[in-house]
């Protein structure tokens, strides 16, 4: 990595032998992946009251063909993704999105038929799926569909017909092992051979598995890799440079727009799931993710952004080797959008009270956000669960906090779990130190209208780390 600013600690081995010992045995909060009980109650209340923009978000959900209670699962014993194999992974991601959307629709509307449908889909897959195979893309399948399956299952874990134990076995025995192996061995390649999204899918799967299965050791590993992992998906490798204007250079902007958007969505997913368990990755390293997300938002909206030439090693360990240099940002299509912005923008502006004009403009442009099935039939349109306008729109916190609450709370916050020392930054050290300021306004309407804003100026702390 060239210009990999702040990579101290990146050489830490992520092998099993180096894992931190389990910390507190305190249980995780459930539901507690992308949505907490507070989130679900807010959605239901706002939809019932006909409040905007929740009604627009719910209408988007209800119109999606995956969110219908008549959906029937088509489980497979083995799922293949990658060239040279009988690919059938599209069946899996369509069914998982149907389960998630039906579960979300149930919580928003109270219609039990949708909960029953979600349970039937998830039980069908946990009763049949035994393996993920194919090319290296099998690691993507494990990471993406693992974190998504866990999120759908988390929404119905208390349903009387849901087989929780079998779903946990599926996560532990099918999805998570591949993701864990990728973070350890990177498919036998040199560690920079794979772009950040490969690591980020695996981190998301690991974190979701640990929370869903109440396994603190797995959560610790995911958090540690996010902070200090060797691969390009750890936060200081994905965002290697923070510029004087406060924007954090997203390394995959040198590749293409679609993968950079995917990276923001995945990193946001990791941060949100961690936050809901009292672990603040959003604010880690002086809110480095905020700076990177602002960079991608500005660039995707057609703005000019700097880029530092980046050379990464490629090849297999003990085999062929080479390198590739990205010397500038790729071209963008300002019309390209993915349902990734609402969650990130709402966190920084509403929970933290930070200005984030490019994020709010990108979120406004994408609103009301849809989900799988609304962004084309190919796999890229199913990489995020979506529906952020419905799920993540919130009022600004009365008392803006720099970190998730360490104890049970009735308002927005951590999900009621005290952060363990090894999985949470220390207050005053890694947390955001940029001040609150006034939040760029979010206009209510059928969706969210675009807002104008200037450049976010963040205090530049330790460009070299």
Coordinates of C-alpha atoms in Angstrom, one line a residue:
X1 CA 0.0 0.0 0.0
X2 CA 1.3 3.4 -1.0
X3 CA 0.3 6.3 1.2
X4 CA -1.3 3.9 3.7
X5 CA -1.4 6.6 6.3
X6 CA -1.8 5.5 9.9
X7 CA -1.3 1.8 9.3
X8 CA 0.3 1.3 12.7
X9 CA -0.9 -2.0 14.1
X10 CA -1.9 -3.3 10.6
X11 CA 0.7 -6.0 10.9
X12 CA -1.2 -7.7 13.7
X13 CA -1.8 -11.4 13.0
X14 CA -5.5 -12.3 12.8
X15 CA -4.9 -16.0 13.3
X16 CA -7.0 -17.8 15.9
X17 CA -4.1 -18.0 18.3
X18 CA -4.0 -14.2 18.7
X19 CA -7.6 -13.6 19.5
X20 CA -8.4 -11.6 22.6
X21 CA -9.8 -13.7 25.4
X22 CA -13.5 -13.4 26.0
X23 CA -14.5 -10.4 28.1
X24 CA -17.7 -9.9 30.0
X25 CA -20.3 -12.6 29.8
X26 CA -23.0 -10.0 29.7
X27 CA -25.6 -11.0 27.1
X28 CA -26.0 -9.2 23.8
X29 CA -29.1 -7.1 23.2
X30 CA -31.8 -8.7 21.0
X31 CA -33.0 -7.6 18.5
X32 CA -29.6 -5.9 18.1
X33 CA -28.1 -6.1 14.6
X34 CA -29.2 -3.4 12.2
X35 CA -32.4 -2.8 14.2
X36 CA -33.1 -2.5 17.9
X37 CA -36.4 -2.7 19.7
X38 CA -36.5 1.1 19.8
X39 CA -36.0 1.3 16.0
X40 CA -38.8 -1.2 15.4
X41 CA -41.2 0.5 17.7
X42 CA -40.4 3.9 16.1
X43 CA -41.1 2.5 12.6
X44 CA -44.4 1.0 13.7
X45 CA -45.5 4.2 15.5
X46 CA -44.5 6.5 12.6
X47 CA -46.2 4.4 10.0
X48 CA -49.4 4.1 12.0
X49 CA -49.4 7.9 12.5
X50 CA -48.9 8.5 8.8
X51 CA -45.7 10.5 9.4
X52 CA -43.4 11.5 6.6
X53 CA -41.0 10.4 5.3
X54 CA -41.7 7.0 7.0
X55 CA -44.9 6.5 4.9
X56 CA -42.9 6.9 1.7
X57 CA -40.4 4.4 3.0
X58 CA -43.1 1.9 4.0
X59 CA -44.8 2.3 0.6
X60 CA -41.5 1.5 -1.1
X61 CA -41.3 -1.7 1.0
X62 CA -44.9 -2.7 0.5
X63 CA -44.5 -2.4 -3.3
X64 CA -41.5 -4.6 -3.5
X65 CA -42.3 -8.1 -4.8
X66 CA -40.0 -9.7 -2.2
X67 CA -42.1 -8.2 0.6
X68 CA -45.2 -10.2 -0.1
X69 CA -46.6 -12.8 2.2
X70 CA -47.1 -15.2 -0.7
X71 CA -43.3 -15.6 -1.2
X72 CA -42.2 -19.3 -1.1
X73 CA -38.7 -20.4 -0.4
X74 CA -36.6 -22.6 -2.7
X75 CA -33.8 -23.8 -0.5
X76 CA -30.7 -25.6 -1.9
X77 CA -28.4 -28.0 -0.2
X78 CA -25.3 -26.4 -1.8
X79 CA -25.1 -22.8 -3.1
X80 CA -22.5 -22.0 -5.8
X81 CA -21.1 -18.6 -6.8
X82 CA -18.4 -18.1 -9.3
X83 CA -17.4 -19.1 -12.7
X84 CA -17.0 -22.8 -13.5
X85 CA -19.8 -23.9 -11.2
X86 CA -23.6 -24.3 -11.6
X87 CA -24.3 -20.9 -10.1
X88 CA -27.5 -20.8 -8.1
X89 CA -26.7 -18.1 -5.5
X90 CA -29.4 -15.8 -6.9
X91 CA -32.0 -18.2 -5.4
X92 CA -30.3 -17.6 -2.0
X93 CA -30.1 -13.8 -2.1
X94 CA -33.7 -13.5 -3.4
X95 CA -35.0 -15.7 -0.6
X96 CA -33.0 -13.9 2.1
X97 CA -34.2 -10.5 0.9
X98 CA -37.8 -11.8 0.9
X99 CA -37.4 -13.0 4.5
X100 CA -35.9 -9.7 5.6
X101 CA -38.5 -7.6 3.8
X102 CA -41.4 -9.6 5.1
X103 CA -40.0 -9.4 8.7
X104 CA -39.5 -5.6 8.4
X105 CA -43.0 -5.3 7.0
X106 CA -44.4 -7.2 9.9
X107 CA -42.7 -5.0 12.4
X108 CA -43.9 -1.9 10.6
X109 CA -47.5 -2.9 10.0
X110 CA -48.2 -5.6 12.6
X111 CA -49.5 -8.0 10.0
X112 CA -48.5 -11.5 11.3
X113 CA -48.7 -13.1 7.9
X114 CA -45.4 -11.4 7.0
X115 CA -43.7 -12.7 10.1
X116 CA -44.9 -16.2 9.3
X117 CA -43.6 -15.9 5.7
X118 CA -40.1 -14.7 7.0
X119 CA -40.0 -17.6 9.4
X120 CA -40.9 -20.2 6.8
X121 CA -38.2 -18.9 4.4
X122 CA -35.5 -18.9 7.1
X123 CA -36.4 -22.3 8.5
X124 CA -36.4 -23.8 5.0
X125 CA -32.9 -22.7 4.4
X126 CA -31.5 -23.6 7.8
X127 CA -33.0 -27.1 7.3
X128 CA -31.3 -27.7 4.0
X129 CA -28.2 -25.5 3.2
X130 CA -25.0 -27.3 4.1
X131 CA -22.3 -25.7 2.0
X132 CA -21.2 -22.7 -0.1
X133 CA -18.9 -23.5 -3.1
X134 CA -17.6 -22.1 -6.3
X135 CA -14.6 -19.8 -7.2
X136 CA -13.2 -17.2 -4.8
X137 CA -16.6 -15.6 -5.0
X138 CA -17.8 -18.2 -2.5
X139 CA -16.2 -15.9 0.1
X140 CA -18.4 -13.0 -1.1
X141 CA -21.5 -15.3 -0.9
X142 CA -20.6 -16.3 2.7
X143 CA -20.0 -12.7 3.8
X144 CA -22.9 -11.0 2.1
X145 CA -25.6 -13.5 2.5
X146 CA -24.4 -14.5 6.0
X147 CA -24.8 -11.0 7.4
X148 CA -28.1 -10.6 5.6
X149 CA -29.5 -14.0 6.8
X150 CA -28.6 -13.1 10.4
X151 CA -30.3 -9.8 10.1
X152 CA -33.5 -11.3 8.8
X153 CA -33.4 -14.0 11.4
X154 CA -32.8 -11.5 14.2
X155 CA -36.1 -9.8 13.4
X156 CA -38.1 -13.0 14.0
X157 CA -35.9 -14.8 16.6
X158 CA -38.8 -14.6 19.2
X159 CA -41.4 -16.1 16.8
X160 CA -42.8 -19.3 18.3
X161 CA -42.2 -21.2 15.0
X162 CA -38.7 -20.0 14.3
X163 CA -36.0 -22.6 14.8
X164 CA -33.4 -20.3 16.4
X165 CA -31.0 -23.1 17.2
X166 CA -30.9 -24.4 13.7
X167 CA -30.4 -20.8 12.3
X168 CA -27.5 -20.3 14.7
X169 CA -25.9 -23.6 13.5
X170 CA -26.3 -22.4 9.9
X171 CA -24.4 -19.2 10.7
X172 CA -21.7 -21.0 12.7
X173 CA -21.2 -24.0 10.4
X174 CA -21.8 -22.6 6.8
X175 CA -21.5 -18.8 6.6
X176 CA -19.0 -17.8 9.3
X177 CA -16.3 -20.4 8.7
X178 CA -15.6 -19.1 5.1
X179 CA -15.6 -15.5 6.3
X180 CA -13.3 -16.3 9.1
X181 CA -11.0 -18.2 6.9
X182 CA -10.9 -15.3 4.4
X183 CA -9.8 -12.9 7.1
X184 CA -7.1 -15.3 8.1
X185 CA -5.7 -16.6 4.8
X186 CA -7.3 -14.4 2.1
X187 CA -7.7 -17.4 -0.2
X188 CA -4.0 -18.0 -0.3
X189 CA -3.2 -14.6 -1.8
X190 CA -1.1 -11.8 -0.7
X191 CA -3.1 -9.7 1.7
X192 CA -3.6 -6.7 -0.6
X193 CA -4.7 -8.9 -3.6
X194 CA -8.3 -8.3 -2.7
X195 CA -10.0 -4.9 -2.6
X196 CA -11.6 -3.7 0.7
X197 CA -15.1 -5.1 0.0
X198 CA -13.9 -8.6 0.3
X199 CA -12.7 -8.0 3.9
X200 CA -15.8 -5.9 4.7
X201 CA -18.2 -8.7 3.7
X202 CA -16.3 -11.1 6.0
X203 CA -16.2 -8.6 8.9
X204 CA -20.0 -8.0 8.5
X205 CA -20.6 -11.7 8.5
X206 CA -18.4 -12.2 11.6
X207 CA -20.0 -9.4 13.6
X208 CA -23.5 -10.6 12.7
X209 CA -22.7 -14.2 13.6
X210 CA -21.2 -13.2 16.9
X211 CA -24.1 -11.1 17.9
X212 CA -26.8 -13.5 16.6
X213 CA -25.2 -16.5 18.2
X214 CA -24.2 -14.6 21.4
X215 CA -20.5 -15.4 20.9
X216 CA -18.4 -12.5 22.2
X217 CA -15.2 -14.0 20.9
X218 CA -16.4 -13.8 17.3
X219 CA -17.5 -10.2 17.9
X220 CA -14.1 -9.3 19.3
X221 CA -12.4 -10.7 16.3
X222 CA -14.5 -8.7 13.9
X223 CA -14.0 -5.5 15.8
X224 CA -10.3 -6.0 16.1
X225 CA -10.0 -6.6 12.3
X226 CA -12.0 -3.5 11.5
X227 CA -9.4 -1.5 13.6
X228 CA -6.1 -3.2 12.9
X229 CA -6.5 -6.0 10.3
X230 CA -3.9 -6.6 7.7
X231 CA -6.2 -6.5 4.7
X232 CA -7.5 -3.6 2.7
X233 CA -10.9 -3.7 4.5
X234 CA -9.7 -2.5 7.8
X235 CA -10.6 1.2 8.3
X236 CA -7.1 2.7 7.8
X237 CA -6.5 0.7 4.7
X238 CA -9.9 1.4 3.2
X239 CA -9.4 5.1 4.0
X240 CA -5.6 5.5 3.8
X241 CA -5.4 9.3 3.6
X242 CA -7.2 12.1 5.3
X243 CA -6.8 15.3 3.3
X244 CA -6.5 18.9 4.6
X245 CA -10.1 19.6 3.7
X246 CA -11.4 16.9 6.0
X247 CA -12.3 14.3 3.4
X248 CA -11.0 10.8 3.8
X249 CA -9.8 9.2 0.5
X250 CA -11.6 6.0 -0.2
X251 CA -9.1 3.7 -1.8
X252 CA -11.6 1.9 -4.0
X253 CA -12.6 5.2 -5.7
X254 CA -9.6 4.4 -7.8
X255 CA -11.3 1.3 -9.0
X256 CA -14.9 2.2 -9.8
X257 CA -18.0 3.9 -8.4
X258 CA -20.1 0.7 -7.8
X259 CA -17.5 -0.9 -5.5
X260 CA -16.9 2.3 -3.6
X261 CA -20.6 2.6 -2.9
X262 CA -20.6 -1.0 -1.8
X263 CA -17.8 -0.3 0.6
X264 CA -19.6 2.6 2.2
X265 CA -22.7 0.4 2.6
X266 CA -20.8 -2.5 4.1
X267 CA -18.7 -0.3 6.5
X268 CA -21.9 1.5 7.6
X269 CA -23.5 -1.9 8.2
X270 CA -20.6 -3.0 10.4
X271 CA -20.7 0.3 12.3
X272 CA -24.4 0.2 12.9
X273 CA -24.5 -3.4 14.2
X274 CA -21.6 -2.6 16.5
X275 CA -23.2 0.6 17.7
X276 CA -26.4 -1.3 18.7
X277 CA -24.2 -3.4 21.0
X278 CA -22.5 -0.5 22.6
X279 CA -19.4 -0.6 20.5
X280 CA -18.5 2.7 18.6
X281 CA -16.8 2.1 15.3
X282 CA -18.6 5.1 13.7
X283 CA -16.4 7.4 15.9
X284 CA -13.3 5.3 15.8
X285 CA -10.1 7.1 14.8
X286 CA -11.6 10.6 15.0
X287 CA -14.6 9.5 12.9
X288 CA -12.5 8.2 10.0
X289 CA -15.5 6.5 8.4
X290 CA -17.4 9.8 8.4
X291 CA -14.6 11.4 6.4
X292 CA -14.4 8.5 4.0
X293 CA -18.2 8.4 3.5
X294 CA -18.3 12.2 2.9
X295 CA -15.6 11.7 0.2
X296 CA -17.5 9.0 -1.6
X297 CA -20.8 11.0 -1.4
X298 CA -19.2 14.2 -2.8
X299 CA -17.5 12.2 -5.6
X300 CA -20.6 10.3 -6.4
X301 CA -22.6 13.5 -6.7
X302 CA -20.2 14.7 -9.3
X303 CA -17.8 16.8 -7.1
X304 CA -14.1 17.0 -7.5
X305 CA -12.0 15.0 -4.9
X306 CA -8.3 14.5 -4.6
X307 CA -6.7 11.0 -5.0
X308 CA -3.2 9.9 -4.0
X309 CA -1.7 7.2 -6.3
X310 CA -2.0 3.9 -4.6
X311 CA -0.1 0.7 -5.5
X312 CA -1.2 -2.6 -4.1
X313 CA 0.5 -6.0 -4.3
X314 CA -1.2 -8.8 -6.1
X315 CA -0.7 -12.5 -6.5
X316 CA -0.5 -15.7 -4.5
X317 CA 1.7 -16.5 -1.6
X318 CA 4.6 -18.6 -3.0
X319 CA 3.2 -18.2 -6.5
X320 CA 2.9 -15.4 -9.1
X321 CA 3.2 -11.8 -8.0
X322 CA 2.6 -8.4 -9.4
X323 CA 1.2 -5.0 -8.6
X324 CA -1.5 -2.6 -9.7
X325 CA -1.5 1.2 -9.4
X326 CA -4.6 3.4 -9.2
X327 CA -3.5 6.9 -10.0
X328 CA -6.8 8.8 -9.9
X329 CA -10.5 8.5 -9.2
X330 CA -12.7 6.6 -11.6
X331 CA -15.4 8.3 -13.6
X332 CA -18.8 8.5 -12.0
X333 CA -22.4 8.4 -13.0
X334 CA -24.3 10.8 -10.7
X335 CA -27.5 8.9 -11.4
X336 CA -26.1 5.7 -9.8
X337 CA -27.5 5.1 -6.4
X338 CA -27.6 2.4 -3.8
X339 CA -29.7 2.3 -0.5
X340 CA -26.7 3.1 1.7
X341 CA -26.9 6.7 2.7
X342 CA -29.8 7.1 5.1
X343 CA -28.3 5.0 7.8
X344 CA -24.9 6.7 7.8
X345 CA -26.2 10.2 7.4
X346 CA -28.8 9.8 10.1
X347 CA -26.2 8.5 12.6
X348 CA -23.8 11.4 12.1
X349 CA -26.3 14.2 11.9
X350 CA -29.0 13.0 14.3
X351 CA -27.2 10.9 16.9
X352 CA -24.0 12.8 16.9
X353 CA -25.1 16.2 15.8
X354 CA -22.3 16.6 13.3
X355 CA -22.7 18.4 9.9
X356 CA -22.3 16.1 7.0
X357 CA -23.6 18.0 4.0
X358 CA -22.5 15.6 1.3
X359 CA -24.0 12.6 3.1
X360 CA -27.3 14.4 3.6
X361 CA -27.4 15.4 -0.1
X362 CA -26.7 11.9 -1.2
X363 CA -29.4 10.5 1.2
X364 CA -31.9 13.1 0.0
X365 CA -31.2 12.1 -3.6
X366 CA -31.7 8.4 -2.9
X367 CA -34.9 8.8 -0.8
X368 CA -37.1 7.0 -0.3
X369 CA -34.7 4.1 -0.2
X370 CA -35.8 0.7 -1.5
X371 CA -34.1 -2.6 -1.1
X372 CA -33.3 -5.8 -2.9
X373 CA -35.2 -5.9 -6.1
X374 CA -35.5 -2.1 -6.5
X375 CA -32.0 -1.7 -7.9
X376 CA -31.9 -4.3 -10.8
X377 CA -31.9 -8.1 -10.9
X378 CA -28.2 -8.6 -10.6
X379 CA -26.3 -9.4 -7.3
X380 CA -25.1 -5.8 -6.9
X381 CA -28.6 -4.6 -6.3
X382 CA -28.9 -7.1 -3.4
X383 CA -25.7 -6.3 -1.6
X384 CA -27.4 -4.0 0.9
X385 CA -30.7 -4.7 2.8
X386 CA -31.8 -1.1 2.3
X387 CA -35.0 0.7 3.3
X388 CA -33.1 3.3 5.2
X389 CA -35.7 6.0 4.9
X390 CA -38.2 3.8 6.8
X391 CA -35.7 2.1 9.2
X392 CA -33.2 4.8 10.1
X393 CA -34.9 8.2 9.9
X394 CA -34.9 9.6 13.5
X395 CA -35.3 12.8 15.4
X396 CA -32.1 14.5 16.5
X397 CA -31.1 13.3 19.9
X398 CA -32.0 15.7 22.7
X399 CA -28.5 15.2 24.2
X400 CA -25.9 14.4 21.6
X401 CA -23.5 11.8 22.8
X402 CA -20.1 10.9 21.5
X403 CA -20.6 7.2 22.1
X404 CA -23.3 4.6 22.5
X405 CA -24.8 4.4 26.0
X406 CA -23.0 1.7 28.1
X407 CA -26.2 0.7 29.8
X408 CA -29.9 0.0 29.2
X409 CA -31.6 3.0 27.7
X410 CA -35.1 3.8 26.5
X411 CA -34.1 6.2 23.8
X412 CA -31.9 5.7 20.7
X413 CA -28.6 4.2 21.7
X414 CA -26.5 1.2 22.3
X415 CA -29.0 -1.6 22.7
X416 CA -28.3 -2.0 26.4
X417 CA -25.0 -3.8 26.4
X418 CA -21.9 -2.4 28.3
X419 CA -19.0 -2.2 25.9
X420 CA -16.0 -4.4 26.7
X421 CA -12.7 -2.7 26.8
X422 CA -11.2 -4.5 23.9
X423 CA -14.1 -3.8 21.6
X424 CA -14.8 -0.2 22.3
X425 CA -12.7 2.9 21.9
X426 CA -11.9 4.9 25.0
X427 CA -13.8 8.1 25.5
X428 CA -11.6 11.1 24.7
X429 CA -9.2 9.0 22.6
X430 CA -10.6 7.6 19.4
X431 CA -14.0 9.2 19.5
X432 CA -15.1 12.1 17.3
X433 CA -13.6 15.4 18.3
X434 CA -15.1 17.6 15.7
X435 CA -17.7 19.5 17.6
X436 CA -21.4 19.3 17.1
X437 CA -22.5 22.3 15.1
X438 CA -25.8 22.7 13.5
X439 CA -27.1 19.8 11.5
X440 CA -28.0 20.3 7.9
X441 CA -31.8 20.3 7.7
X442 CA -33.7 17.3 6.6
X443 CA -36.9 18.3 4.8
X444 CA -40.0 16.2 5.2
X445 CA -42.1 15.4 2.3
X446 CA -43.0 12.4 0.2
X447 CA -39.3 11.6 0.5
X448 CA -36.4 13.9 1.5
X449 CA -35.7 16.8 -0.8
X450 CA -32.2 17.8 -1.7
X451 CA -30.4 20.2 0.6
X452 CA -27.5 22.5 -0.2
X453 CA -24.4 22.5 1.9
X454 CA -20.8 23.4 1.9
X455 CA -17.8 21.3 2.6
X456 CA -17.5 19.5 5.9
X457 CA -14.4 20.8 7.7
X458 CA -13.2 18.2 10.2
X459 CA -10.4 18.8 12.5
X460 CA -7.4 17.0 11.0
X461 CA -5.9 14.8 13.7
X462 CA -2.9 12.7 12.8
X463 CA -2.9 12.5 9.0
X464 CA -0.2 9.9 9.4
X465 CA -2.3 8.0 11.9

